[in-house]
């Protein structure tokens, strides 16, 4: 071992005890005066082996960090560190580097005698503001990627740096990691922890040693961890690690250990798991490509690093029992070790290689005897259990969720249809295994196949080998290359040698058997694994289907659907999330991805009844088999639906137009008003959205939808202030002034000869997250508009249809009756269906414009669906559910406001709520970046939620009306967790 090597610099193995030098604040202040000419305050900072002081002047301005090096380090070593800092600063100008500042003599390093037993080397380092990532709680994938990027840049900058001061043996150098663990393990008190540490370090070291010859070496920082990278924060608090401090561990070692050390520190943060490092690996690889050997060494080095940290911490605690910094760290370090050893090294290495495109194709099983002799391929049915499978009938009852039992049911059905054998797919995420409310990526990817037989089937040995394990229902056969494990079977072979074709086990009809296959020596895989680690587990297992004479179907890779989408679908049609999951199924208030993850859908206000409602599906299927044509024909559905809609509205709103969308409905509403009044001017509310057609776009001024909205209005559109009682011009007791101002504006329009045809607005202010309009607002505006011959148009596209709980329509909350009401979204539960309802007089006036016709508006299919939506709303009591669950949800969200200052307020009623995020409770500065990042983290925790509002700082909380209290609680708990841990 290299340990015996003589070094010019420090040798940890000869001097393992390294307590930090004892220097007081007063001494530090004296040094500052004597050597730097600075009169300042020195406050001691935590450090394991040096002594550091934060230096501040009288005005509390930070001047730098005074670092008194541990006397074990010599001037050559410190010189190398200073030079490395300068090299990185020059190579990467975008990075901030803690370079040493000159003393009164212009030197970077000050040698002081009389302070310690030997010469003390003191430097005043540039202070990098922003703080480190140590206290940051959750680290987002973007932050982890930025850490990998930073490590890559440092590594690239130092690649050709050489210096005699790099010749040292440090306890953090993973080249000595195993020696360090061996030397210090005795300091770990708990024997079981000791054993685990030793075993993990030993295994990691044996893997690293095998690769050592192929691992390039260079100068490395050796400590680019969450504690030593300094962050810049955007106004929204997003963290960008861009500063490097503490070059004290600079040495010459394996280049890849830089990355292993950086990424190990990610694992002590809340909400992380081993897969959390992958963005960092990818980012490092993009800057400084990893070789195959380096990718293989990475995880063993990370494991070894965590073991070194624990034994070193235990040793320091023994030497320096009063050092709180050390004790504080130990829990986090143990958590890192637990995470690092929670996945077999081979698996994690395969995951890492897969993530950077270095995965090698798995070796084939080769030619074998058939496991089921005489079975013809066409007697076997492959059961598709994926998200896109057509075999599931989930029903719609609460709790009627897909379950593993359904797998048996589906298999039985296939057998009834004539299958001799039913087999599942290897590596295919199974929706049947996905729990509906889960904060973690669930284990849904099978590492083997399940098998059901119509008749008793005898399985025989596919190769000669040895039965290595047998129980009453399981047997394992090891051959030269592969090991086959069967469970849920009746073993027939005894332990010991078995020739190919000899009986192995029987499969009983009605009982599920599991087959799994892995190369000899590979770690045994759990039957189901999480999707994020699946590439690793599937690399150490094999598809058993070829043993049944079936072709291996391979593992479907998630295709880059977004890239395909971008090629043909106009990009101006935005999508949720930067990297959205592929959603291909819904059920009630859940959405399911092709990766077998189930998300709580808090954003789909269109699907009021819930996703995939069977009554809607049945109605659509039945109607499509009978008739679908246009409303110029005479059929009952259009009459019945119109009657049902009109009955929902007060007098005189009795006449119905049917269209296909909210835009069409509100557009038609405006045209009706213009025709009935013979005018063209329209008054609209600012910061609203009414649709994309020419007229509805003209009256839409939400800058979230169109940043230039206000500046580009046609001359017939006049806007009034948005009556935002939380952050608008008038608040509290003054909110009545919004109506005063609007009335004045309308009077002025009239006086100027531009009396409006209509005033249009949402009856509950949707763009502000479902905020109620000020009391009496619509009463006053409708009155002034009408007294001047105009009409009142209510856009109920979002807020109507029972979502508000207490009221079916938003205008009820304002105690008014509009002249024209537009509706859509909920009207068809996602099927394109909109309506306009007005009085007979107004409808008749439209005939001056010719006749009105929409090819599919009011079709038999649309009407049948519209009727069923109304039936289900009534039968399932969804408006009452919106009131009940909405009240509970709002109360719980409001309680979060007391706990987390970022929650400014909670708007809304029923199941139209908005959680408004602010940076400051007094200024109400909106928190859009934070809201966006919170939404990303909520997705990780299984919740789909999106920002809304002109400032994009409101969590638009408007789930399907079938949501229950359990799901509402899940949403609030997840939000609480994100606001507590970070985003
Ligand atoms: C209040 C309001 N009106 C009209 C529309 C337009 O509806 P659609 O998208 O169906 O055209 C929307 C859509 O978001 C809306 O929120």
XYZ file of C-alpha atoms in Angstrom, residues 329-643:
315
model
C -22.533 16.672 11.540
C -22.671 13.044 12.622
C -26.402 12.447 12.027
C -26.177 13.806 8.518
C -23.125 11.666 7.849
C -24.832 8.521 9.011
C -27.791 9.357 6.782
C -25.390 9.681 3.845
C -23.929 6.268 4.594
C -27.385 4.676 4.922
C -28.362 6.098 1.547
C -25.089 5.145 -0.094
C -25.485 1.540 1.033
C -29.219 1.287 0.394
C -28.646 0.143 -3.184
C -26.132 -2.521 -4.266
C -23.058 -0.963 -5.847
C -23.552 -2.877 -9.113
C -27.061 -1.519 -9.406
C -26.145 2.064 -8.681
C -23.188 1.861 -11.038
C -25.490 0.654 -13.803
C -27.876 3.529 -13.033
C -24.996 6.008 -13.251
C -23.700 4.548 -16.501
C -27.183 4.541 -17.958
C -27.642 8.189 -17.048
C -24.604 9.262 -19.078
C -25.018 6.865 -21.971
C -22.263 4.447 -20.957
C -24.512 1.410 -20.313
C -23.418 -1.701 -22.199
C -26.076 -4.032 -23.663
C -26.815 -6.998 -21.362
C -25.442 -10.396 -22.414
C -28.031 -12.787 -23.826
C -29.222 -15.863 -21.927
C -28.021 -17.950 -24.870
C -29.502 -21.249 -26.025
C -31.296 -23.245 -23.341
C -33.851 -26.062 -23.079
C -37.466 -24.926 -22.849
C -38.665 -24.334 -19.305
C -42.110 -25.642 -20.337
C -41.555 -28.463 -22.831
C -43.920 -28.549 -25.792
C -45.391 -25.095 -25.237
C -46.304 -23.294 -28.466
C -45.751 -19.543 -28.532
C -49.356 -18.919 -29.622
C -50.648 -20.585 -26.461
C -49.091 -17.842 -24.381
C -50.785 -14.503 -23.780
C -48.713 -11.531 -22.678
C -50.525 -9.492 -20.052
C -50.031 -5.751 -20.449
C -50.153 -4.124 -17.000
C -48.831 -0.729 -18.098
C -50.545 2.636 -17.808
C -51.678 2.439 -21.432
C -53.075 -1.090 -21.151
C -56.678 -1.684 -22.218
C -57.243 -4.523 -19.761
C -58.205 -2.478 -16.711
C -61.696 -1.577 -15.734
C -61.182 0.551 -12.672
C -64.819 1.277 -11.927
C -65.284 4.692 -10.421
C -66.070 3.926 -6.817
C -63.840 5.671 -4.297
C -61.174 3.175 -3.302
C -61.760 1.139 -6.461
C -58.144 1.613 -7.313
C -56.073 -0.695 -9.503
C -54.456 -3.268 -7.272
C -52.126 -6.242 -7.515
C -55.260 -8.443 -7.170
C -56.378 -7.064 -10.489
C -53.345 -8.727 -12.075
C -54.781 -12.124 -11.069
C -58.219 -11.141 -12.332
C -56.829 -10.055 -15.696
C -54.856 -13.300 -15.976
C -57.977 -15.367 -15.161
C -59.896 -13.501 -17.855
C -57.157 -14.253 -20.404
C -57.265 -17.935 -19.440
C -61.038 -17.980 -19.850
C -60.446 -16.582 -23.323
C -58.282 -19.603 -24.150
C -54.731 -18.786 -23.032
C -52.690 -21.814 -21.865
C -50.153 -19.635 -20.121
C -50.312 -15.951 -19.190
C -47.036 -14.085 -18.753
C -46.314 -10.461 -17.837
C -43.589 -8.247 -19.289
C -40.142 -7.878 -17.760
C -39.280 -4.308 -16.787
C -42.688 -2.893 -17.705
C -43.906 -0.400 -15.063
C -47.113 -1.873 -13.628
C -49.870 0.560 -12.924
C -51.502 -2.123 -10.785
C -48.689 -1.627 -8.256
C -48.884 2.172 -8.085
C -50.339 3.531 -4.865
C -52.593 6.560 -5.409
C -51.096 8.932 -2.835
C -47.333 8.470 -2.605
C -44.605 10.991 -1.821
C -41.906 8.677 -3.169
C -41.305 7.052 -6.491
C -43.090 3.713 -5.898
C -41.704 0.244 -6.642
C -43.615 -0.660 -9.798
C -41.023 -2.058 -12.196
C -40.824 -5.873 -12.162
C -37.391 -7.479 -12.273
C -38.878 -10.803 -13.404
C -42.163 -12.039 -14.865
C -45.355 -13.393 -13.328
C -46.917 -16.479 -14.791
C -50.367 -18.128 -14.587
C -51.295 -21.516 -16.119
C -54.668 -22.832 -17.340
C -53.673 -26.464 -16.539
C -51.022 -27.891 -14.196
C -47.653 -27.273 -15.845
C -44.300 -28.900 -15.107
C -41.263 -26.629 -15.344
C -37.949 -28.308 -16.204
C -34.341 -27.207 -15.774
C -33.413 -24.998 -18.764
C -29.751 -25.797 -18.165
C -27.662 -28.184 -16.147
C -26.799 -26.820 -12.745
C -27.353 -27.060 -9.067
C -30.480 -26.531 -7.008
C -29.120 -24.124 -4.410
C -32.261 -23.335 -2.451
C -35.630 -25.001 -2.029
C -38.598 -24.302 0.208
C -42.231 -25.426 0.115
C -43.048 -22.889 -2.634
C -39.727 -21.711 -4.080
C -36.681 -23.128 -5.780
C -33.469 -21.658 -7.213
C -31.292 -23.266 -9.891
C -27.780 -22.023 -10.509
C -26.107 -22.794 -13.836
C -22.730 -21.712 -15.152
C -23.825 -18.232 -16.106
C -27.293 -17.615 -14.718
C -29.412 -18.283 -11.695
C -33.158 -18.929 -12.062
C -35.499 -18.391 -9.106
C -39.087 -19.627 -9.112
C -41.572 -18.708 -6.391
C -45.253 -19.566 -5.989
C -44.485 -23.041 -7.400
C -44.434 -26.642 -6.113
C -40.742 -27.588 -6.205
C -40.104 -31.112 -7.490
C -36.285 -31.168 -7.601
C -34.122 -31.777 -4.556
C -31.122 -29.618 -3.649
C -28.005 -30.625 -5.553
C -27.050 -31.262 -9.158
C -29.709 -31.240 -11.856
C -29.338 -32.085 -15.536
C -30.984 -29.994 -18.287
C -34.595 -30.985 -18.867
C -35.037 -32.587 -15.426
C -38.211 -31.657 -13.521
C -37.808 -28.484 -11.436
C -41.233 -27.397 -10.181
C -44.931 -27.463 -10.930
C -47.235 -24.493 -11.534
C -50.762 -24.894 -10.159
C -53.668 -23.343 -12.065
C -55.129 -20.347 -10.267
C -51.884 -19.572 -8.489
C -49.420 -16.977 -9.649
C -45.799 -18.048 -10.086
C -42.876 -15.601 -10.305
C -39.787 -16.194 -12.442
C -36.619 -14.217 -12.082
C -33.271 -14.606 -13.720
C -29.922 -13.026 -12.966
C -26.297 -13.549 -13.891
C -24.431 -15.600 -11.309
C -22.920 -13.206 -8.774
C -25.396 -10.384 -9.402
C -27.225 -9.058 -6.345
C -30.670 -10.569 -5.782
C -33.284 -8.104 -6.980
C -36.531 -7.252 -5.187
C -39.509 -8.347 -7.325
C -40.466 -4.705 -7.904
C -38.192 -1.671 -7.943
C -38.679 2.082 -8.260
C -38.582 3.519 -11.775
C -35.646 5.848 -11.057
C -33.369 2.931 -10.126
C -34.899 0.495 -12.626
C -32.146 0.892 -15.262
C -29.720 -0.402 -12.634
C -31.818 -3.328 -11.452
C -32.713 -4.350 -14.989
C -29.008 -4.359 -15.860
C -28.345 -6.990 -13.158
C -31.347 -9.162 -14.075
C -32.528 -10.773 -17.321
C -35.856 -11.221 -19.039
C -36.936 -14.834 -18.271
C -39.304 -14.963 -21.240
C -36.773 -16.604 -23.620
C -36.801 -19.603 -21.219
C -40.470 -20.032 -22.205
C -39.566 -19.946 -25.882
C -40.855 -16.400 -26.145
C -38.891 -13.542 -27.640
C -37.558 -11.077 -25.103
C -39.651 -7.952 -25.559
C -36.870 -5.769 -24.256
C -37.464 -2.928 -21.887
C -39.325 -0.014 -23.370
C -37.352 3.180 -22.937
C -39.277 6.300 -22.228
C -39.106 8.066 -25.570
C -38.438 11.737 -25.749
C -42.011 12.686 -26.486
C -41.351 16.361 -25.801
C -38.749 16.532 -28.584
C -41.248 14.960 -30.993
C -43.926 17.357 -29.821
C -41.662 20.333 -30.404
C -40.980 19.233 -33.960
C -44.590 19.452 -35.128
C -46.837 21.007 -32.483
C -46.632 24.824 -32.493
C -44.482 25.627 -29.466
C -46.600 28.652 -28.547
C -49.001 26.022 -27.175
C -47.237 25.714 -23.846
C -46.849 22.680 -21.625
C -46.683 22.211 -17.885
C -43.226 21.546 -16.346
C -39.775 21.609 -17.928
C -39.575 17.807 -17.893
C -43.179 16.677 -17.696
C -44.098 13.084 -16.900
C -45.921 11.323 -19.732
C -49.524 11.187 -18.548
C -51.628 8.634 -20.389
C -54.413 7.810 -17.955
C -56.680 9.405 -15.368
C -59.082 8.177 -12.724
C -61.211 10.395 -10.495
C -58.808 13.082 -9.144
C -55.662 11.212 -10.190
C -53.440 11.206 -13.264
C -51.059 8.384 -14.084
C -47.739 8.474 -15.923
C -46.244 5.821 -18.148
C -43.546 5.384 -15.486
C -46.259 3.885 -13.268
C -46.611 6.914 -11.020
C -49.909 8.186 -9.794
C -50.296 11.944 -9.270
C -52.935 13.835 -7.369
C -54.479 16.260 -9.839
C -55.123 19.591 -8.118
C -55.374 21.608 -11.310
C -57.997 20.101 -13.621
C -61.030 22.297 -13.297
C -62.343 21.078 -16.643
C -62.855 17.519 -15.448
C -65.369 18.393 -12.741
C -66.648 14.838 -12.360
C -63.158 13.353 -12.311
C -61.123 11.645 -15.001
C -62.380 8.689 -17.020
C -65.862 8.777 -15.556
C -67.513 5.561 -16.740
C -70.935 7.174 -17.178
C -69.455 9.724 -19.574
C -67.507 7.025 -21.408
C -70.634 4.857 -21.716
C -72.759 7.761 -22.887
C -70.204 8.708 -25.523
C -69.783 5.134 -26.737
C -73.563 4.518 -26.899
C -74.269 7.788 -28.692
C -71.441 7.327 -31.198
C -72.960 3.977 -32.152
C -76.302 5.666 -32.843
C -75.952 9.146 -34.279
C -73.722 12.168 -34.369
C -74.793 15.017 -36.585
C -75.536 18.730 -36.381
C -78.255 20.662 -34.663
C -80.092 21.515 -37.874
C -81.546 18.002 -37.579
C -84.381 17.252 -35.240
C -83.358 15.030 -32.303
C -84.247 14.936 -28.632
C -80.834 15.412 -27.010
C -80.422 19.035 -28.085
C -83.869 19.862 -26.734
C -83.389 18.044 -23.457
C -79.939 19.504 -22.843
C -81.121 23.045 -23.625
C -84.049 22.615 -21.245
